Coordinates of C-alpha atoms in Angstrom, one line a residue:
Chain A
X2 CA 34.5 -24.9 -6.1
X3 CA 32.2 -26.9 -8.4
X4 CA 31.7 -25.6 -11.9
X5 CA 28.5 -26.0 -13.9
X6 CA 28.5 -25.0 -17.6
X7 CA 25.5 -26.7 -19.0
X8 CA 21.8 -25.6 -18.6
X9 CA 21.0 -29.3 -18.9
X10 CA 22.8 -30.1 -15.7
X11 CA 20.4 -32.0 -13.3
X12 CA 21.0 -29.6 -10.4
X13 CA 20.2 -26.6 -12.6
X14 CA 17.0 -28.2 -13.8
X15 CA 16.0 -28.9 -10.2
X16 CA 16.9 -25.3 -9.3
X17 CA 14.7 -23.8 -12.0
X18 CA 11.7 -25.5 -10.4
X19 CA 12.1 -23.2 -7.4
X20 CA 10.4 -20.5 -9.5
X21 CA 7.2 -22.6 -8.9
X22 CA 5.3 -22.3 -5.6
X23 CA 4.5 -26.0 -5.4
X24 CA 8.1 -27.1 -5.6
X25 CA 9.2 -24.4 -3.1
X26 CA 6.7 -25.9 -0.6
X27 CA 7.9 -29.4 -1.3
X28 CA 11.6 -28.6 -0.9
X29 CA 11.2 -26.0 1.8
X30 CA 13.5 -23.7 -0.2
X31 CA 13.4 -20.6 -2.2
X32 CA 15.7 -18.5 -4.4
X33 CA 17.1 -15.1 -3.7
X34 CA 18.9 -13.1 -6.3
X35 CA 21.4 -10.2 -6.3
X36 CA 24.2 -9.3 -3.9
X37 CA 22.2 -6.9 -1.7
X38 CA 19.7 -9.6 -0.6
X39 CA 22.4 -12.3 -0.2
X40 CA 24.4 -9.9 2.0
X41 CA 21.3 -9.1 4.0
X42 CA 20.7 -12.8 4.5
X43 CA 24.2 -13.5 5.7
X44 CA 24.2 -10.5 8.0
X45 CA 21.1 -12.0 9.6
X46 CA 22.7 -15.4 10.0
X47 CA 20.4 -16.9 7.5
X48 CA 21.8 -20.3 6.2
X49 CA 22.4 -20.4 2.5
X50 CA 22.0 -23.9 1.1
X51 CA 24.0 -23.1 -2.0
X52 CA 25.3 -20.0 -3.8
X53 CA 25.5 -19.8 -7.6
X54 CA 27.8 -17.2 -9.1
X55 CA 29.3 -16.3 -12.5
X56 CA 32.9 -15.6 -13.2
X57 CA 32.2 -11.9 -13.3
X58 CA 30.3 -12.2 -10.0
X59 CA 33.3 -13.9 -8.5
X60 CA 35.6 -11.1 -9.4
X61 CA 33.2 -8.6 -7.7
X62 CA 32.2 -10.5 -4.6
X63 CA 34.8 -13.4 -4.4
X64 CA 36.7 -11.8 -1.4
X65 CA 33.4 -11.1 0.5
X66 CA 32.4 -14.8 -0.1
X67 CA 35.7 -15.9 1.3
X68 CA 35.5 -13.6 4.3
X69 CA 32.0 -14.9 5.2
X70 CA 33.4 -18.5 4.8
X71 CA 30.4 -19.5 2.6
X72 CA 30.2 -23.1 1.5
X73 CA 28.5 -24.8 -1.4
X74 CA 29.6 -22.3 -4.0
X75 CA 28.9 -23.2 -7.6
X76 CA 30.6 -21.3 -10.4
X77 CA 28.2 -21.2 -13.4
X78 CA 28.4 -19.9 -17.0
X79 CA 26.5 -16.8 -18.0
X80 CA 24.1 -19.0 -19.9
X81 CA 23.3 -21.0 -16.8
X82 CA 22.8 -17.8 -14.7
X83 CA 20.5 -16.4 -17.4
X84 CA 18.4 -19.5 -17.3
X85 CA 18.0 -19.3 -13.5
X86 CA 17.4 -15.6 -13.2
X87 CA 14.1 -13.8 -13.7
X88 CA 15.7 -10.4 -13.9
X89 CA 16.2 -8.7 -17.3
X90 CA 19.9 -8.2 -16.4
X91 CA 21.0 -10.9 -14.0
X92 CA 23.5 -9.6 -11.4
X93 CA 25.5 -12.8 -11.5
X94 CA 24.8 -14.2 -8.0
X95 CA 21.9 -16.1 -6.5
X96 CA 21.4 -18.4 -3.5
X97 CA 19.0 -21.1 -2.2
X98 CA 17.6 -20.3 1.2
X99 CA 15.6 -22.7 3.4
X100 CA 12.0 -21.8 4.4
X101 CA 11.6 -21.6 8.2
X102 CA 9.8 -24.5 9.7
X103 CA 7.7 -24.6 12.9
X104 CA 10.1 -26.9 14.7
X105 CA 12.8 -24.2 14.4
X106 CA 10.9 -21.4 16.2
X107 CA 9.3 -20.6 19.5
X108 CA 5.7 -19.3 19.2
X109 CA 6.3 -16.6 21.9
X110 CA 6.3 -12.8 21.6
X111 CA 4.2 -10.9 19.1
X112 CA 3.0 -12.5 15.9
X113 CA 1.1 -11.4 12.8
X114 CA -1.2 -14.0 11.3
X115 CA -2.4 -13.5 7.7
X116 CA -5.6 -15.3 6.8
X117 CA -6.2 -15.5 3.1
X118 CA -4.7 -12.2 2.2
X119 CA -4.7 -12.3 -1.6
X120 CA -2.5 -9.5 -2.8
X121 CA 1.3 -10.2 -2.7
X122 CA 2.0 -6.5 -2.4
X123 CA -0.2 -6.2 0.7
X124 CA 1.5 -9.2 2.2
X125 CA 5.0 -7.8 1.5
X126 CA 4.1 -4.4 3.0
X127 CA 2.7 -6.0 6.1
X128 CA 5.8 -8.1 6.6
X129 CA 8.0 -4.9 6.2
X130 CA 5.7 -3.1 8.7
X131 CA 5.8 -6.0 11.2
X132 CA 9.6 -5.8 10.9
X133 CA 9.5 -2.0 11.6
X134 CA 7.1 -2.4 14.5
X135 CA 9.4 -5.0 16.1
X136 CA 7.1 -8.1 15.9
X137 CA 8.6 -11.5 16.7
X138 CA 7.3 -13.3 13.6
X139 CA 4.7 -13.9 10.9
X140 CA 2.5 -16.8 10.0
X141 CA 1.0 -17.1 6.5
X142 CA -2.2 -19.1 6.6
X143 CA -3.5 -21.3 3.8
X144 CA -4.8 -19.1 0.9
X145 CA -2.5 -16.2 1.7
X146 CA -0.4 -15.0 -1.3
X147 CA 3.0 -16.7 -1.7
X148 CA 5.9 -14.4 -0.9
X149 CA 8.7 -16.5 -2.2
X150 CA 8.6 -15.2 -5.7
X151 CA 11.7 -13.2 -6.5
X152 CA 9.5 -10.1 -7.1
X153 CA 7.9 -10.0 -3.7
X154 CA 11.3 -10.8 -2.1
X155 CA 12.7 -7.6 -3.6
X156 CA 9.8 -5.5 -2.3
X157 CA 10.3 -6.7 1.3
X158 CA 13.8 -5.2 1.3
X159 CA 15.2 -8.1 3.4
X160 CA 12.5 -8.1 6.1
X161 CA 12.1 -11.9 5.6
X162 CA 15.6 -12.3 7.0
X163 CA 14.9 -10.2 10.1
X164 CA 12.0 -12.2 11.5
X165 CA 10.8 -15.8 11.0
X166 CA 8.0 -16.4 8.5
X167 CA 6.0 -19.6 8.8
X168 CA 3.4 -21.1 6.5
X169 CA 0.9 -23.2 8.4
X170 CA -2.8 -23.8 9.2
X171 CA -4.0 -20.8 11.2
X172 CA -6.4 -22.8 13.4
X173 CA -3.5 -24.9 14.5
X174 CA -1.4 -21.8 15.1
X175 CA -4.2 -20.2 17.2
X176 CA -4.4 -23.3 19.3
X177 CA -0.7 -23.2 20.0
X178 CA -0.9 -19.6 21.1
X179 CA -3.9 -20.4 23.3
X180 CA -2.1 -23.3 25.0
X181 CA 0.5 -20.8 26.0
X182 CA -2.1 -18.3 27.2
X183 CA -1.0 -15.7 24.6
X184 CA -4.0 -13.5 23.7
X185 CA -5.2 -13.9 20.1
X186 CA -6.9 -10.9 18.5
X187 CA -9.1 -11.2 15.5
X188 CA -10.1 -8.1 13.5
X189 CA -13.7 -7.4 12.7
X190 CA -16.3 -4.8 13.2
X191 CA -19.1 -6.6 15.0
X192 CA -21.2 -6.0 18.1
X193 CA -18.7 -7.7 20.5
X194 CA -15.6 -6.1 18.9
X195 CA -13.4 -3.7 21.0
X196 CA -11.9 -0.4 19.8
X197 CA -8.2 -1.2 19.2
X198 CA -6.9 1.5 21.5
X199 CA -8.7 0.2 24.5
X200 CA -6.2 -2.7 24.5
X201 CA -2.9 -2.0 26.3
X202 CA 0.4 -2.5 24.4
X203 CA 1.8 -5.9 25.3
X204 CA 4.8 -8.2 24.9
X205 CA 2.9 -11.3 23.7
X206 CA 0.0 -11.5 21.3
X207 CA -1.2 -12.9 18.0
X208 CA -3.0 -10.5 15.7
X209 CA -5.0 -12.0 12.8
X210 CA -5.5 -9.9 9.6
X211 CA -7.9 -11.1 6.9
X212 CA -8.8 -11.2 3.3
X213 CA -9.1 -7.8 1.5
X214 CA -12.8 -8.3 0.8
X215 CA -14.2 -10.8 3.3
X216 CA -11.9 -10.1 6.3
X217 CA -10.9 -12.8 8.8
X218 CA -12.8 -16.1 8.4
X219 CA -15.7 -16.8 10.9
X220 CA -14.0 -19.9 12.2
X221 CA -10.9 -17.9 13.3
X222 CA -12.9 -15.0 14.7
X223 CA -14.7 -17.5 16.9
X224 CA -11.4 -18.8 18.2
X225 CA -10.0 -15.4 19.0
X226 CA -10.0 -14.1 22.6
X227 CA -11.1 -10.6 21.4
X228 CA -12.0 -9.0 18.1
X229 CA -10.5 -5.5 17.6
X230 CA -11.7 -2.8 15.2
X231 CA -10.4 0.6 14.0
X232 CA -13.2 3.2 14.1
X233 CA -14.0 4.9 10.8
X234 CA -14.2 8.5 11.8
X235 CA -14.9 9.9 8.3
X236 CA -16.8 8.5 5.4
X237 CA -14.6 5.9 3.8
X238 CA -16.1 2.5 3.7
X239 CA -13.0 0.7 4.9
X240 CA -9.3 0.9 5.4
X241 CA -6.7 -0.9 3.2
X242 CA -5.7 -4.1 5.1
X243 CA -2.0 -3.1 5.1
X244 CA -2.8 0.3 6.6
X245 CA -5.1 -1.3 9.2
X246 CA -2.3 -3.8 10.1
X247 CA 0.2 -0.9 10.5
X248 CA -2.1 1.0 12.9
X249 CA -2.8 -2.1 15.0
X250 CA 0.8 -3.4 15.2
X251 CA 2.1 0.0 16.2
X252 CA -0.5 0.4 18.8
X253 CA -0.1 -3.2 20.3
X254 CA 3.7 -3.5 20.4
X255 CA 5.4 -2.2 23.5
Chain B
X298 CA -31.5 17.1 -23.7
X299 CA -28.8 17.8 -26.2
X300 CA -27.7 15.0 -28.5
X301 CA -24.2 14.4 -29.9
X302 CA -23.7 11.8 -32.5
X303 CA -20.3 12.7 -34.0
X304 CA -16.9 12.1 -32.4
X305 CA -15.8 15.2 -34.3
X306 CA -18.1 17.4 -32.3
X307 CA -16.0 20.3 -30.8
X308 CA -17.3 19.7 -27.3
X309 CA -16.3 16.0 -27.5
X310 CA -12.9 17.0 -28.8
X311 CA -12.4 19.3 -25.8
X312 CA -13.7 16.6 -23.4
X313 CA -11.1 14.1 -24.6
X314 CA -8.4 16.5 -23.6
X315 CA -9.4 15.9 -20.0
X316 CA -7.5 12.7 -20.1
X317 CA -4.4 14.9 -20.0
X318 CA -3.1 16.3 -16.8
X319 CA -2.2 19.7 -18.3
X320 CA -5.6 20.3 -19.6
X321 CA -7.3 19.2 -16.3
X322 CA -5.2 21.8 -14.5
X323 CA -6.1 24.5 -17.0
X324 CA -9.8 23.8 -17.0
X325 CA -10.0 22.9 -13.3
X326 CA -12.1 19.9 -14.3
X327 CA -11.8 16.1 -14.5
X328 CA -13.8 13.1 -15.8
X329 CA -15.4 10.4 -13.7
X330 CA -16.8 7.3 -15.3
X331 CA -19.4 4.8 -14.3
X332 CA -22.7 5.0 -12.4
X333 CA -21.2 4.1 -9.0
X334 CA -18.8 7.1 -8.9
X335 CA -21.4 9.5 -10.3
X336 CA -23.9 8.4 -7.7
X337 CA -21.2 8.8 -4.9
X338 CA -20.5 12.3 -6.3
X339 CA -24.1 13.4 -6.2
X340 CA -24.7 11.9 -2.8
X341 CA -21.9 14.1 -1.6
X342 CA -23.4 17.2 -3.2
X343 CA -20.6 17.4 -5.7
X344 CA -21.5 19.6 -8.6
X345 CA -21.5 17.9 -12.0
X346 CA -20.7 20.3 -14.8
X347 CA -22.1 18.0 -17.5
X348 CA -23.2 14.4 -17.8
X349 CA -22.7 12.3 -20.9
X350 CA -24.9 9.2 -21.3
X351 CA -25.8 6.7 -24.0
X352 CA -29.3 5.6 -25.0
X353 CA -28.7 2.3 -23.1
X354 CA -27.4 4.3 -20.0
X355 CA -30.6 6.4 -20.2
X356 CA -32.8 3.4 -20.0
X357 CA -30.9 2.2 -16.9
X358 CA -30.3 5.4 -15.0
X359 CA -32.8 7.9 -16.6
X360 CA -35.3 7.9 -13.8
X361 CA -32.4 8.4 -11.2
X362 CA -31.1 11.3 -13.2
X363 CA -34.6 12.9 -13.2
X364 CA -35.0 12.3 -9.5
X365 CA -31.7 14.1 -8.8
X366 CA -32.7 16.9 -11.1
X367 CA -29.4 16.8 -12.9
X368 CA -28.8 19.5 -15.6
X369 CA -26.6 19.6 -18.6
X370 CA -27.2 16.1 -19.8
X371 CA -25.9 15.1 -23.2
X372 CA -27.2 12.0 -25.0
X373 CA -24.3 10.6 -27.0
X374 CA -23.9 7.7 -29.5
X375 CA -22.0 4.5 -28.4
X376 CA -19.2 5.6 -30.8
X377 CA -18.8 8.9 -29.0
X378 CA -18.9 7.2 -25.6
X379 CA -16.2 4.7 -26.7
X380 CA -14.0 7.6 -27.8
X381 CA -14.4 9.3 -24.4
X382 CA -14.0 6.2 -22.1
X383 CA -10.8 4.6 -21.1
X384 CA -12.5 1.4 -19.9
X385 CA -12.5 -1.7 -22.1
X386 CA -16.3 -1.9 -21.7
X387 CA -17.7 1.6 -21.2
X388 CA -20.6 1.7 -18.8
X389 CA -22.4 4.3 -20.8
X390 CA -22.3 7.2 -18.4
X391 CA -19.6 9.8 -17.5
X392 CA -19.5 13.2 -16.0
X393 CA -17.3 16.3 -15.8
X394 CA -16.5 17.4 -12.2
X395 CA -14.8 20.6 -11.1
X396 CA -11.5 20.4 -9.2
X397 CA -11.8 22.2 -5.8
X398 CA -10.1 25.6 -5.6
X399 CA -8.6 27.3 -2.6
X400 CA -11.3 30.1 -2.6
X401 CA -14.0 27.4 -2.0
X402 CA -12.6 26.0 1.2
X403 CA -11.6 27.0 4.7
X404 CA -8.1 25.9 5.8
X405 CA -9.3 24.9 9.2
X406 CA -9.4 21.5 10.9
X407 CA -7.0 18.6 10.1
X408 CA -5.2 18.5 6.8
X409 CA -2.8 16.1 5.1
X410 CA -0.2 17.8 2.9
X411 CA 1.6 15.6 0.3
X412 CA 5.0 16.8 -0.7
X413 CA 6.3 15.2 -3.9
X414 CA 4.8 11.8 -3.3
X415 CA 5.5 10.0 -6.6
X416 CA 3.4 6.9 -6.6
X417 CA -0.3 7.5 -7.6
X418 CA -1.2 4.3 -5.6
X419 CA 0.4 5.7 -2.5
X420 CA -1.5 9.0 -3.0
X421 CA -4.8 7.2 -3.5
X422 CA -4.3 5.0 -0.4
X423 CA -3.4 8.1 1.7
X424 CA -6.5 9.9 0.6
X425 CA -8.7 6.9 1.4
X426 CA -7.0 6.6 4.8
X427 CA -7.5 10.4 5.5
X428 CA -11.1 9.9 4.7
X429 CA -11.4 7.0 7.1
X430 CA -9.5 8.9 9.9
X431 CA -11.9 11.8 9.5
X432 CA -9.5 14.5 8.2
X433 CA -10.9 17.7 6.9
X434 CA -9.0 17.9 3.6
X435 CA -5.9 17.2 1.6
X436 CA -3.4 19.4 -0.2
X437 CA -1.4 17.9 -3.1
X438 CA 1.9 19.9 -3.4
X439 CA 3.8 20.4 -6.7
X440 CA 5.4 17.2 -7.8
X441 CA 2.9 15.0 -6.1
X442 CA 1.3 12.4 -8.4
X443 CA -1.8 13.5 -10.2
X444 CA -4.9 11.7 -8.9
X445 CA -7.4 12.8 -11.6
X446 CA -6.7 9.9 -14.0
X447 CA -9.8 7.6 -14.1
X448 CA -7.6 4.8 -12.8
X449 CA -6.6 6.4 -9.5
X450 CA -10.2 7.7 -9.2
X451 CA -11.5 4.2 -9.1
X452 CA -8.9 3.1 -6.5
X453 CA -10.0 5.9 -4.1
X454 CA -13.5 4.5 -4.0
X455 CA -15.2 7.9 -3.9
X456 CA -13.0 9.4 -1.1
X457 CA -12.3 12.4 -3.3
X458 CA -16.0 13.4 -2.9
X459 CA -15.9 13.1 0.9
X460 CA -13.3 15.6 1.5
X461 CA -11.8 18.6 -0.4
X462 CA -8.6 18.0 -2.3
X463 CA -6.6 21.0 -3.3
X464 CA -3.5 21.3 -5.5
X465 CA -1.2 24.2 -4.4
X466 CA 2.3 25.2 -3.5
X467 CA 2.9 23.8 0.0
X468 CA 5.0 26.6 1.2
X469 CA 2.1 28.9 0.7
X470 CA -0.3 26.4 2.3
X471 CA 2.0 26.1 5.4
X472 CA 2.0 29.9 5.7
X473 CA -1.8 30.0 5.6
X474 CA -2.0 27.4 8.4
X475 CA 0.6 29.3 10.4
X476 CA -1.3 32.6 10.1
X477 CA -4.2 30.8 11.7
X478 CA -1.9 29.3 14.4
X479 CA -2.7 25.8 13.3
X480 CA 0.3 23.6 14.2
X481 CA 2.2 22.2 11.2
X482 CA 4.0 18.8 11.6
X483 CA 6.7 17.7 9.3
X484 CA 7.8 14.1 9.3
X485 CA 11.5 13.3 9.6
X486 CA 13.9 11.4 11.8
X487 CA 16.4 14.1 13.0
X488 CA 17.9 15.1 16.3
X489 CA 15.1 17.6 17.0
X490 CA 12.2 15.3 15.9
X491 CA 9.6 14.2 18.4
X492 CA 8.2 10.7 18.8
X493 CA 4.7 10.9 17.2
X494 CA 2.8 9.6 20.2
X495 CA 4.1 12.3 22.5
X496 CA 1.8 14.7 20.6
X497 CA -1.8 14.8 21.9
X498 CA -4.6 14.2 19.5
X499 CA -6.0 17.5 18.3
X500 CA -8.7 19.1 16.2
X501 CA -6.6 21.4 14.1
X502 CA -3.3 20.4 12.4
X503 CA -1.5 20.1 9.1
X504 CA 0.6 17.0 8.7
X505 CA 3.2 16.9 5.8
X506 CA 4.2 13.5 4.3
X507 CA 7.0 13.4 1.8
X508 CA 8.6 11.7 -1.1
X509 CA 9.1 7.9 -1.0
X510 CA 12.8 8.1 -1.1
X511 CA 13.8 11.6 0.0
X512 CA 11.1 12.4 2.5
X513 CA 9.8 15.9 3.1
X514 CA 11.8 18.7 1.5
X515 CA 14.3 20.6 3.8
X516 CA 12.5 23.9 3.1
X517 CA 9.2 22.6 4.4
X518 CA 10.7 20.8 7.4
X519 CA 12.3 24.2 8.4
X520 CA 8.9 25.8 8.2
X521 CA 7.1 23.1 10.3
X522 CA 6.4 23.8 14.0
X523 CA 7.6 20.3 14.9
X524 CA 8.9 17.3 13.1
X525 CA 7.5 13.9 14.1
X526 CA 8.9 10.5 13.7
X527 CA 7.7 6.9 14.1
X528 CA 10.3 4.8 15.9
X529 CA 11.6 1.7 14.1
X530 CA 11.4 -0.9 16.8
X531 CA 12.7 -3.8 14.6
X532 CA 15.2 -4.0 11.8
X533 CA 13.3 -2.6 8.8
X534 CA 15.0 0.4 7.3
X535 CA 11.9 2.4 6.9
X536 CA 8.1 2.3 6.7
X537 CA 6.1 2.6 3.5
X538 CA 4.9 6.3 3.3
X539 CA 1.2 5.2 3.2
X540 CA 1.5 3.1 6.3
X541 CA 3.4 5.9 8.1
X542 CA 0.6 8.4 7.2
X543 CA -2.0 6.0 8.5
X544 CA -0.3 5.6 11.9
X545 CA 0.2 9.3 12.2
X546 CA -3.3 10.3 11.1
X547 CA -5.0 7.8 13.4
X548 CA -2.9 9.0 16.3
X549 CA -3.4 12.7 15.7
X550 CA -7.1 12.9 15.0
X551 CA -9.5 13.3 17.9

């Protein structure tokens, strides 16, 4: 086991950069913190690039780490851990996890595509709901809130380890689904839109949810096979995007 | 029109107490702030007990107030308005609205009952969703987050004027529904629970949603005619209570 005692260590300096979105995108990696999330990751056969642990953490979880045969363990001082953590009271364990890339997944089954959804809380809730509804995976389009901050990570309760989450251009993603003849559903209330419950539940589909204010972009709506809407039976002006996604996913999945 | 220039005026002192939950409950009244909410209230034939407006507000909305034939208007100084408002930049208009009481409504149709839901954001979202799904009304049980703070008011986008919202003991409420033979649905995953989509959409029902962690209380579950559950088809441990409520309400309403 390697040991790092100084906050000035080059590896630690690089690691701290993972708190920034730009660097997470460049390195295709993010940090997870705390034993519960790391356990959930391992349970779901998620590769851990490295694990950083304090002496106290080692006493608590050392035998578990051995059982799981985890590699690339770094023993760090409390000072180093404090400098890496963004919790008020660091648990004493964190890990680096790779961000899923397109080449590692098959675009088949049922997918949720998020177009410019701004609120990280909404994105986190939709991922958790997709996980509950049994969707195959999620694609975050450009402009959609980043989910790899440790805060959103915690709110997802490990759903990000249960199904693949890709970040990519949604027009390209829609093309890939269409090439495989998987139906793509936009969501908008327009004169050609179809009431969602007229569509039969199905094994393969891509469902696009849009921005909280503007909805799905016109370009993507034009590419979709059908546009679905949820009727407003009362007087509210609209549904929260997370609620709408929940109703649609639970209806569409088999 | 009456005029109040001093923040020490007895009426103003009483009014400020409406920022506190206890006093709202005692006086069966709450404050709404800003023209948009007041317009939405009037549009929905909501009685306004009093309206407080600044000189500048009067210039902007004076003719609208006259058209609507609003009574009990009080012209207040900017200083008085600032002391009443909890916005950083007060709009210059606020009103006192009565909280709906049981004797003013009929417990018929479709109702959402909230048992000890803690998060005001969840409560606000569920009220907005109930409004979209066309429910008849909402009952907030004891322990459920208070919605009459001006912050939650804004998040509901006026849904509180579209359907009656009562605060009362849920055991008593359930008894009233049962006396009218309106089916009462609890929500829990237990061995006697029924998958929600085996229940036909219907005109009259009471649906109970529970606390974020503990769910619906055992006492209420025992009183319910049936307990419904939403199957988890993937690996998430649970659904957010607002999402679950949305799926159930959209399925149950005709």
